[in-house]
PDB file of C-alpha atoms in Angstrom:
ATOM      1  CA  MET A   1     -31.799 -16.125 -99.857  1.00 51.00           C
ATOM      2  CA  THR A   2     -33.385 -16.431 -96.833  1.00 57.00           C
ATOM      3  CA  GLY A   3     -32.641 -19.731 -94.705  1.00 76.00           C
ATOM      4  CA  LEU A   4     -35.003 -22.129 -93.207  1.00 78.00           C
ATOM      5  CA  ARG A   5     -34.087 -21.121 -89.567  1.00 82.00           C
ATOM      6  CA  GLU A   6     -34.619 -17.229 -90.673  1.00 84.00           C
ATOM      7  CA  ARG A   7     -37.941 -17.867 -91.999  1.00 84.00           C
ATOM      8  CA  LYS A   8     -38.896 -20.034 -88.992  1.00 88.00           C
ATOM      9  CA  LYS A   9     -38.202 -17.271 -86.865  1.00 88.00           C
ATOM     10  CA  ALA A  10     -39.890 -14.536 -88.842  1.00 86.00           C
ATOM     11  CA  ASN A  11     -43.116 -16.834 -88.865  1.00 89.00           C
ATOM     12  CA  THR A  12     -43.275 -17.404 -85.308  1.00 93.00           C
ATOM     13  CA  ARG A  13     -42.622 -13.612 -84.524  1.00 90.00           C
ATOM     14  CA  ARG A  14     -45.504 -12.511 -87.021  1.00 87.00           C
ATOM     15  CA  ALA A  15     -47.869 -15.165 -85.632  1.00 92.00           C
ATOM     16  CA  LEU A  16     -47.002 -14.060 -82.309  1.00 93.00           C
ATOM     17  CA  ILE A  17     -48.079 -10.369 -82.959  1.00 90.00           C
ATOM     18  CA  ASP A  18     -51.373 -11.577 -85.245  1.00 89.00           C
ATOM     19  CA  VAL A  19     -52.446 -13.459 -82.227  1.00 94.00           C
ATOM     20  CA  ALA A  20     -51.804 -10.695 -79.466  1.00 93.00           C
ATOM     21  CA  LEU A  21     -53.641  -8.499 -81.844  1.00 91.00           C
ATOM     22  CA  ARG A  22     -56.705 -10.619 -82.110  1.00 93.00           C
ATOM     23  CA  LEU A  23     -56.464 -11.007 -78.173  1.00 94.00           C
ATOM     24  CA  PHE A  24     -56.164  -7.511 -77.461  1.00 92.00           C
ATOM     25  CA  GLU A  25     -59.347  -6.821 -79.743  1.00 90.00           C
ATOM     26  CA  GLU A  26     -61.470  -9.589 -78.244  1.00 93.00           C
ATOM     27  CA  GLN A  27     -60.741  -9.300 -74.667  1.00 92.00           C
ATOM     28  CA  GLY A  28     -58.905  -5.959 -73.999  1.00 90.00           C
ATOM     29  CA  PHE A  29     -55.328  -5.319 -73.884  1.00 91.00           C
ATOM     30  CA  ALA A  30     -55.102  -5.131 -69.867  1.00 89.00           C
ATOM     31  CA  ALA A  31     -56.971  -8.438 -69.976  1.00 93.00           C
ATOM     32  CA  THR A  32     -54.726 -10.317 -72.033  1.00 94.00           C
ATOM     33  CA  THR A  33     -51.559 -12.225 -70.343  1.00 95.00           C
ATOM     34  CA  VAL A  34     -48.505 -13.106 -72.291  1.00 95.00           C
ATOM     35  CA  GLN A  35     -48.889 -16.687 -71.255  1.00 96.00           C
ATOM     36  CA  GLN A  36     -52.421 -16.518 -73.072  1.00 96.00           C
ATOM     37  CA  ILE A  37     -50.374 -15.457 -76.381  1.00 96.00           C
ATOM     38  CA  ALA A  38     -48.105 -17.728 -76.144  1.00 96.00           C
ATOM     39  CA  ASP A  39     -50.418 -20.626 -75.692  1.00 96.00           C
ATOM     40  CA  GLU A  40     -52.307 -19.679 -78.505  1.00 95.00           C
ATOM     41  CA  VAL A  41     -49.267 -19.839 -80.734  1.00 95.00           C
ATOM     42  CA  VAL A  42     -48.185 -22.805 -79.230  1.00 95.00           C
ATOM     43  CA  VAL A  43     -44.782 -21.723 -78.003  1.00 95.00           C
ATOM     44  CA  SER A  44     -43.523 -21.737 -74.384  1.00 95.00           C
ATOM     45  CA  ARG A  45     -43.500 -18.153 -72.600  1.00 94.00           C
ATOM     46  CA  LYS A  46     -39.433 -18.652 -72.964  1.00 94.00           C
ATOM     47  CA  THR A  47     -39.825 -18.324 -76.066  1.00 95.00           C
ATOM     48  CA  PHE A  48     -42.340 -15.649 -76.362  1.00 96.00           C
ATOM     49  CA  ASN A  49     -39.562 -13.546 -74.143  1.00 94.00           C
ATOM     50  CA  ARG A  50     -36.900 -14.645 -77.264  1.00 94.00           C
ATOM     51  CA  TYR A  51     -38.974 -12.217 -79.415  1.00 94.00           C
ATOM     52  CA  PHE A  52     -40.599  -9.531 -77.325  1.00 94.00           C
ATOM     53  CA  ALA A  53     -39.327  -8.250 -73.537  1.00 92.00           C
ATOM     54  CA  THR A  54     -43.438  -7.688 -72.964  1.00 91.00           C
ATOM     55  CA  LYS A  55     -46.562  -7.552 -74.488  1.00 90.00           C
ATOM     56  CA  GLU A  56     -46.458  -3.786 -75.238  1.00 90.00           C
ATOM     57  CA  ASP A  57     -43.326  -4.792 -77.310  1.00 91.00           C
ATOM     58  CA  VAL A  58     -45.614  -6.785 -79.303  1.00 89.00           C
ATOM     59  CA  VAL A  59     -47.566  -4.238 -80.624  1.00 86.00           C
ATOM     60  CA  LEU A  60     -44.955  -1.404 -80.645  1.00 87.00           C
ATOM     61  CA  ALA A  61     -42.201  -3.865 -82.424  1.00 84.00           C
ATOM     62  CA  HIS A  62     -44.418  -3.582 -85.417  1.00 78.00           C
ATOM     63  CA  GLU A  63     -43.935   0.309 -85.614  1.00 82.00           C
ATOM     64  CA  GLU A  64     -40.183  -0.342 -84.976  1.00 87.00           C
ATOM     65  CA  GLN A  65     -40.080  -2.598 -88.088  1.00 84.00           C
ATOM     66  CA  VAL A  66     -41.853  -0.029 -89.895  1.00 85.00           C
ATOM     67  CA  MET A  67     -39.287   2.471 -89.020  1.00 90.00           C
ATOM     68  CA  ASP A  68     -36.495   0.501 -89.762  1.00 91.00           C
ATOM     69  CA  ASP A  69     -37.848  -0.250 -93.260  1.00 91.00           C
ATOM     70  CA  TRP A  70     -38.832   3.556 -93.950  1.00 91.00           C
ATOM     71  CA  LEU A  71     -35.406   4.216 -92.823  1.00 94.00           C
ATOM     72  CA  ALA A  72     -33.596   1.795 -95.341  1.00 94.00           C
ATOM     73  CA  LEU A  73     -35.654   2.892 -97.885  1.00 94.00           C
ATOM     74  CA  LEU A  74     -34.637   6.561 -97.332  1.00 95.00           C
ATOM     75  CA  ASP A  75     -31.102   5.667 -97.200  1.00 94.00           C
ATOM     76  CA  SER A  76     -31.279   3.839-100.505  1.00 94.00           C
ATOM     77  CA  ARG A  77     -32.451   7.309-102.271  1.00 95.00           C
ATOM     78  CA  PRO A  78     -30.061   8.855-104.836  1.00 94.00           C
ATOM     79  CA  ASP A  79     -27.412  11.376-103.040  1.00 90.00           C
ATOM     80  CA  HIS A  80     -28.444  14.207-105.076  1.00 91.00           C
ATOM     81  CA  GLU A  81     -31.984  14.400-103.675  1.00 92.00           C
ATOM     82  CA  SER A  82     -32.920  16.688-100.995  1.00 90.00           C
ATOM     83  CA  ALA A  83     -33.994  15.640 -97.555  1.00 90.00           C
ATOM     84  CA  LEU A  84     -37.525  16.152 -98.135  1.00 91.00           C
ATOM     85  CA  THR A  85     -37.516  14.911-101.576  1.00 93.00           C
ATOM     86  CA  ALA A  86     -35.812  11.388-100.439  1.00 94.00           C
ATOM     87  CA  LEU A  87     -38.350  11.410 -97.667  1.00 93.00           C
ATOM     88  CA  HIS A  88     -41.291  11.705-100.205  1.00 94.00           C
ATOM     89  CA  ARG A  89     -40.109   9.158-102.539  1.00 95.00           C
ATOM     90  CA  ALA A  90     -38.982   6.835 -99.769  1.00 95.00           C
ATOM     91  CA  ALA A  91     -42.538   7.190 -98.566  1.00 92.00           C
ATOM     92  CA  ARG A  92     -43.977   6.171-101.768  1.00 93.00           C
ATOM     93  CA  ASP A  93     -41.625   3.409-102.173  1.00 93.00           C
ATOM     94  CA  TYR A  94     -42.702   1.827 -99.293  1.00 90.00           C
ATOM     95  CA  PHE A  95     -46.152   1.820 -99.946  1.00 88.00           C
ATOM     96  CA  THR A  96     -45.650   0.318-103.531  1.00 89.00           C
ATOM     97  CA  ASP A  97     -43.322  -2.539-102.477  1.00 87.00           C
ATOM     98  CA  PRO A  98     -44.945  -5.477-103.984  1.00 83.00           C
ATOM     99  CA  GLU A  99     -44.539  -7.302-100.396  1.00 79.00           C
ATOM    100  CA  LEU A 100     -46.662  -5.070 -98.616  1.00 78.00           C
ATOM    101  CA  ASP A 101     -49.779  -7.147 -99.172  1.00 76.00           C
ATOM    102  CA  GLU A 102     -53.372  -6.313 -97.597  1.00 78.00           C
ATOM    103  CA  ALA A 103     -52.826  -8.222 -94.352  1.00 79.00           C
ATOM    104  CA  GLU A 104     -49.954  -6.170 -94.093  1.00 79.00           C
ATOM    105  CA  LEU A 105     -51.731  -2.669 -94.251  1.00 78.00           C
ATOM    106  CA  GLN A 106     -54.522  -4.364 -92.159  1.00 80.00           C
ATOM    107  CA  ARG A 107     -52.039  -5.259 -89.363  1.00 81.00           C
ATOM    108  CA  ARG A 108     -50.641  -1.384 -89.622  1.00 79.00           C
ATOM    109  CA  PHE A 109     -54.549  -0.394 -89.410  1.00 78.00           C
ATOM    110  CA  ARG A 110     -55.076  -2.623 -86.289  1.00 83.00           C
ATOM    111  CA  VAL A 111     -51.927  -1.479 -84.299  1.00 83.00           C
ATOM    112  CA  GLN A 112     -52.968   2.269 -84.684  1.00 78.00           C
ATOM    113  CA  ALA A 113     -56.247   1.548 -83.561  1.00 80.00           C
ATOM    114  CA  LEU A 114     -55.362  -0.636 -80.368  1.00 85.00           C
ATOM    115  CA  MET A 115     -52.834   2.252 -79.507  1.00 82.00           C
ATOM    116  CA  HIS A 116     -55.408   4.885 -79.711  1.00 79.00           C
ATOM    117  CA  ASP A 117     -57.808   3.142 -77.560  1.00 82.00           C
ATOM    118  CA  ASN A 118     -55.116   2.173 -74.985  1.00 84.00           C
ATOM    119  CA  PRO A 119     -53.426   5.151 -73.330  1.00 84.00           C
ATOM    120  CA  ALA A 120     -50.698   3.350 -71.774  1.00 81.00           C
ATOM    121  CA  LEU A 121     -49.685   2.072 -74.923  1.00 84.00           C
ATOM    122  CA  MET A 122     -49.690   5.590 -76.601  1.00 83.00           C
ATOM    123  CA  GLY A 123     -47.869   6.737 -73.812  1.00 84.00           C
ATOM    124  CA  GLU A 124     -45.065   4.297 -74.511  1.00 84.00           C
ATOM    125  CA  ASN A 125     -45.167   4.740 -78.083  1.00 83.00           C
ATOM    126  CA  MET A 126     -44.925   8.284 -77.734  1.00 83.00           C
ATOM    127  CA  ARG A 127     -41.602   7.897 -75.485  1.00 84.00           C
ATOM    128  CA  ARG A 128     -40.361   5.744 -78.356  1.00 86.00           C
ATOM    129  CA  PHE A 129     -41.547   8.301 -81.003  1.00 85.00           C
ATOM    130  CA  ALA A 130     -39.029  10.577 -79.741  1.00 87.00           C
ATOM    131  CA  LEU A 131     -36.394   8.345 -80.297  1.00 89.00           C
ATOM    132  CA  ARG A 132     -37.364   7.500 -83.657  1.00 91.00           C
ATOM    133  CA  GLU A 133     -37.600  11.319 -84.786  1.00 92.00           C
ATOM    134  CA  GLU A 134     -34.234  11.494 -83.475  1.00 94.00           C
ATOM    135  CA  ARG A 135     -33.090   8.497 -85.470  1.00 93.00           C
ATOM    136  CA  LEU A 136     -34.645   9.984 -88.705  1.00 94.00           C
ATOM    137  CA  ALA A 137     -32.906  13.479 -87.861  1.00 95.00           C
ATOM    138  CA  ARG A 138     -29.647  11.822 -88.044  1.00 94.00           C
ATOM    139  CA  HIS A 139     -30.480   9.832 -91.375  1.00 94.00           C
ATOM    140  CA  LEU A 140     -31.662  13.204 -93.072  1.00 92.00           C
ATOM    141  CA  ALA A 141     -28.840  15.269 -91.355  1.00 91.00           C
ATOM    142  CA  ASP A 142     -26.382  12.485 -93.090  1.00 89.00           C
ATOM    143  CA  ARG A 143     -28.007  13.731 -96.642  1.00 87.00           C
ATOM    144  CA  SER A 144     -27.310  17.209 -96.000  1.00 86.00           C
ATOM    145  CA  SER A 145     -24.535  19.601 -95.824  1.00 84.00           C
ATOM    146  CA  ILE A 146     -25.898  21.327 -93.065  1.00 82.00           C
ATOM    147  CA  GLY A 147     -25.635  18.240 -90.776  1.00 83.00           C
ATOM    148  CA  ILE A 148     -27.433  17.387 -87.398  1.00 90.00           C
ATOM    149  CA  GLY A 149     -29.038  20.086 -85.490  1.00 91.00           C
ATOM    150  CA  LEU A 150     -32.041  22.296 -85.374  1.00 93.00           C
ATOM    151  CA  GLU A 151     -33.033  22.408 -88.940  1.00 91.00           C
ATOM    152  CA  ALA A 152     -32.674  18.274 -89.425  1.00 92.00           C
ATOM    153  CA  ARG A 153     -34.711  17.894 -86.037  1.00 94.00           C
ATOM    154  CA  VAL A 154     -37.248  19.982 -87.196  1.00 92.00           C
ATOM    155  CA  LEU A 155     -37.723  18.433 -90.346  1.00 91.00           C
ATOM    156  CA  ALA A 156     -37.740  14.990 -89.014  1.00 93.00           C
ATOM    157  CA  SER A 157     -40.510  16.110 -86.299  1.00 93.00           C
ATOM    158  CA  VAL A 158     -42.929  17.964 -89.014  1.00 91.00           C
ATOM    159  CA  ALA A 159     -42.059  15.135 -91.456  1.00 90.00           C
ATOM    160  CA  PHE A 160     -43.544  12.573 -89.241  1.00 87.00           C
ATOM    161  CA  ALA A 161     -46.527  14.655 -88.196  1.00 87.00           C
ATOM    162  CA  ALA A 162     -47.481  15.115 -91.783  1.00 88.00           C
ATOM    163  CA  MET A 163     -47.532  11.446 -92.676  1.00 86.00           C
ATOM    164  CA  ARG A 164     -49.270  10.694 -89.349  1.00 83.00           C
ATOM    165  CA  VAL A 165     -52.057  12.907 -90.629  1.00 84.00           C
ATOM    166  CA  ALA A 166     -52.048  12.019 -93.997  1.00 87.00           C
ATOM    167  CA  LEU A 167     -52.303   8.311 -93.425  1.00 81.00           C
ATOM    168  CA  GLN A 168     -55.024   9.164 -90.471  1.00 80.00           C
ATOM    169  CA  GLU A 169     -56.846  10.827 -93.399  1.00 84.00           C
ATOM    170  CA  TRP A 170     -56.337   7.435 -95.702  1.00 85.00           C
ATOM    171  CA  ALA A 171     -57.695   5.104 -92.875  1.00 76.00           C
ATOM    172  CA  ALA A 172     -60.512   7.308 -92.429  1.00 78.00           C
ATOM    173  CA  GLY A 173     -61.713   7.377 -95.678  1.00 77.00           C
ATOM    174  CA  SER A 174     -59.953   4.915 -98.362  1.00 73.00           C
ATOM    175  CA  PHE A 175     -58.114   2.801 -96.331  1.00 70.00           C
ATOM    176  CA  GLY A 176     -56.742  -0.165 -98.996  1.00 70.00           C
ATOM    177  CA  ASP A 177     -56.667   2.171-101.620  1.00 83.00           C
ATOM    178  CA  ILE A 178     -53.008   2.736-102.566  1.00 85.00           C
ATOM    179  CA  PRO A 179     -53.432   5.295-105.052  1.00 89.00           C
ATOM    180  CA  ALA A 180     -55.545   7.135-102.848  1.00 88.00           C
ATOM    181  CA  CYS A 181     -52.447   6.873-100.171  1.00 88.00           C
ATOM    182  CA  LEU A 182     -50.032   8.050-102.732  1.00 91.00           C
ATOM    183  CA  ASP A 183     -52.237  11.151-103.708  1.00 92.00           C
ATOM    184  CA  LEU A 184     -52.356  12.398 -99.780  1.00 90.00           C
ATOM    185  CA  LEU A 185     -48.694  11.637 -99.735  1.00 92.00           C
ATOM    186  CA  ASP A 186     -47.951  13.731-102.665  1.00 93.00           C
ATOM    187  CA  ARG A 187     -50.153  16.426-101.634  1.00 91.00           C
ATOM    188  CA  THR A 188     -49.017  16.434 -98.004  1.00 91.00           C
ATOM    189  CA  PHE A 189     -45.056  16.533 -99.002  1.00 91.00           C
ATOM    190  CA  THR A 190     -45.822  19.323-101.543  1.00 91.00           C
ATOM    191  CA  LYS A 191     -47.425  21.377 -98.940  1.00 87.00           C
ATOM    192  CA  LEU A 192     -44.242  20.963 -97.164  1.00 88.00           C
ATOM    193  CA  ALA A 193     -41.542  21.471 -99.787  1.00 86.00           C
ATOM    194  CA  GLY A 194     -43.382  24.745-100.430  1.00 84.00           C
ATOM    195  CA  GLY A 195     -41.266  26.195 -97.044  1.00 78.00           C
ATOM    196  CA  LEU A 196     -39.443  23.503 -95.229  1.00 66.00           C
ATOM    197  CA  ASP A 197     -36.635  21.318 -96.869  1.00 74.00           C
ATOM    198  CA  LEU A 198     -32.507  20.819 -96.336  1.00 74.00           C
ATOM    199  CA  PRO A 199     -30.404  20.799 -99.335  1.00 76.00           C
ATOM    200  CA  PRO A 200     -28.378  17.896-100.759  1.00 82.00           C
ATOM    201  CA  ARG A 201     -25.124  17.218 -99.529  1.00 75.00           C
ATOM    202  CA  THR A 202     -22.035  18.135-101.716  1.00 77.00           C
ATOM    203  CA  ASP A 203     -19.098  16.439 -99.918  1.00 74.00           C
ATOM    204  CA  PRO A 204     -18.860  12.338 -99.236  1.00 70.00           C
ATOM    205  CA  PRO A 205     -21.238  10.858 -97.230  1.00 66.00           C
ATOM    206  CA  ARG A 206     -20.737  10.592 -93.286  1.00 62.00           C
ATOM    207  CA  LYS A 207     -20.603   7.325 -91.674  1.00 63.00           C
ATOM    208  CA  LYS A 208     -23.809   6.379 -89.694  1.00 60.00           C
ATOM    209  CA  GLU A 209     -23.722   5.566 -86.437  1.00 56.00           C
TER     210      GLU A 209
END
């Protein structure tokens, strides 16, 4: 059970993200200062920096959390599932999680919109995107008898791109409609499965780095 201290820290972190997103939307990313964000949440600049090094991190930390959650779901999938099947089902698990409420969906959409409108943010996200791809490739390789290499890295890259397109389609058409999201994910991964996959591993799992 989560303790009071941990819940308080999580609430402060979430408040900083929500306030920052609102200020970025209202007055622009470049015009918003870290001090303004801290003042709105009624915390010190020092407290802000315990959670985030920069205002860019406020936005991108949300993406990192989504990645952490997705990888955890991927690792929890049964060992007999191939890499692509596990990816597909982990994505479905993410969007059917009872803790994923409307507020969190809206937050994801706002983060994507903010990055789209700010080239500097997009550039930093793309730099980190490469690191996330490598993380995903290594988790996929751990599920396979092939190991880390070309196949795992290509699959990670293609799966990321395919999911991004599917979620953009969802945001543009029926954002908030979870069944519509799941249908897009199903169609996307069905297309991928037609020509790209990795076999499940047959030996004991490797220890993750």
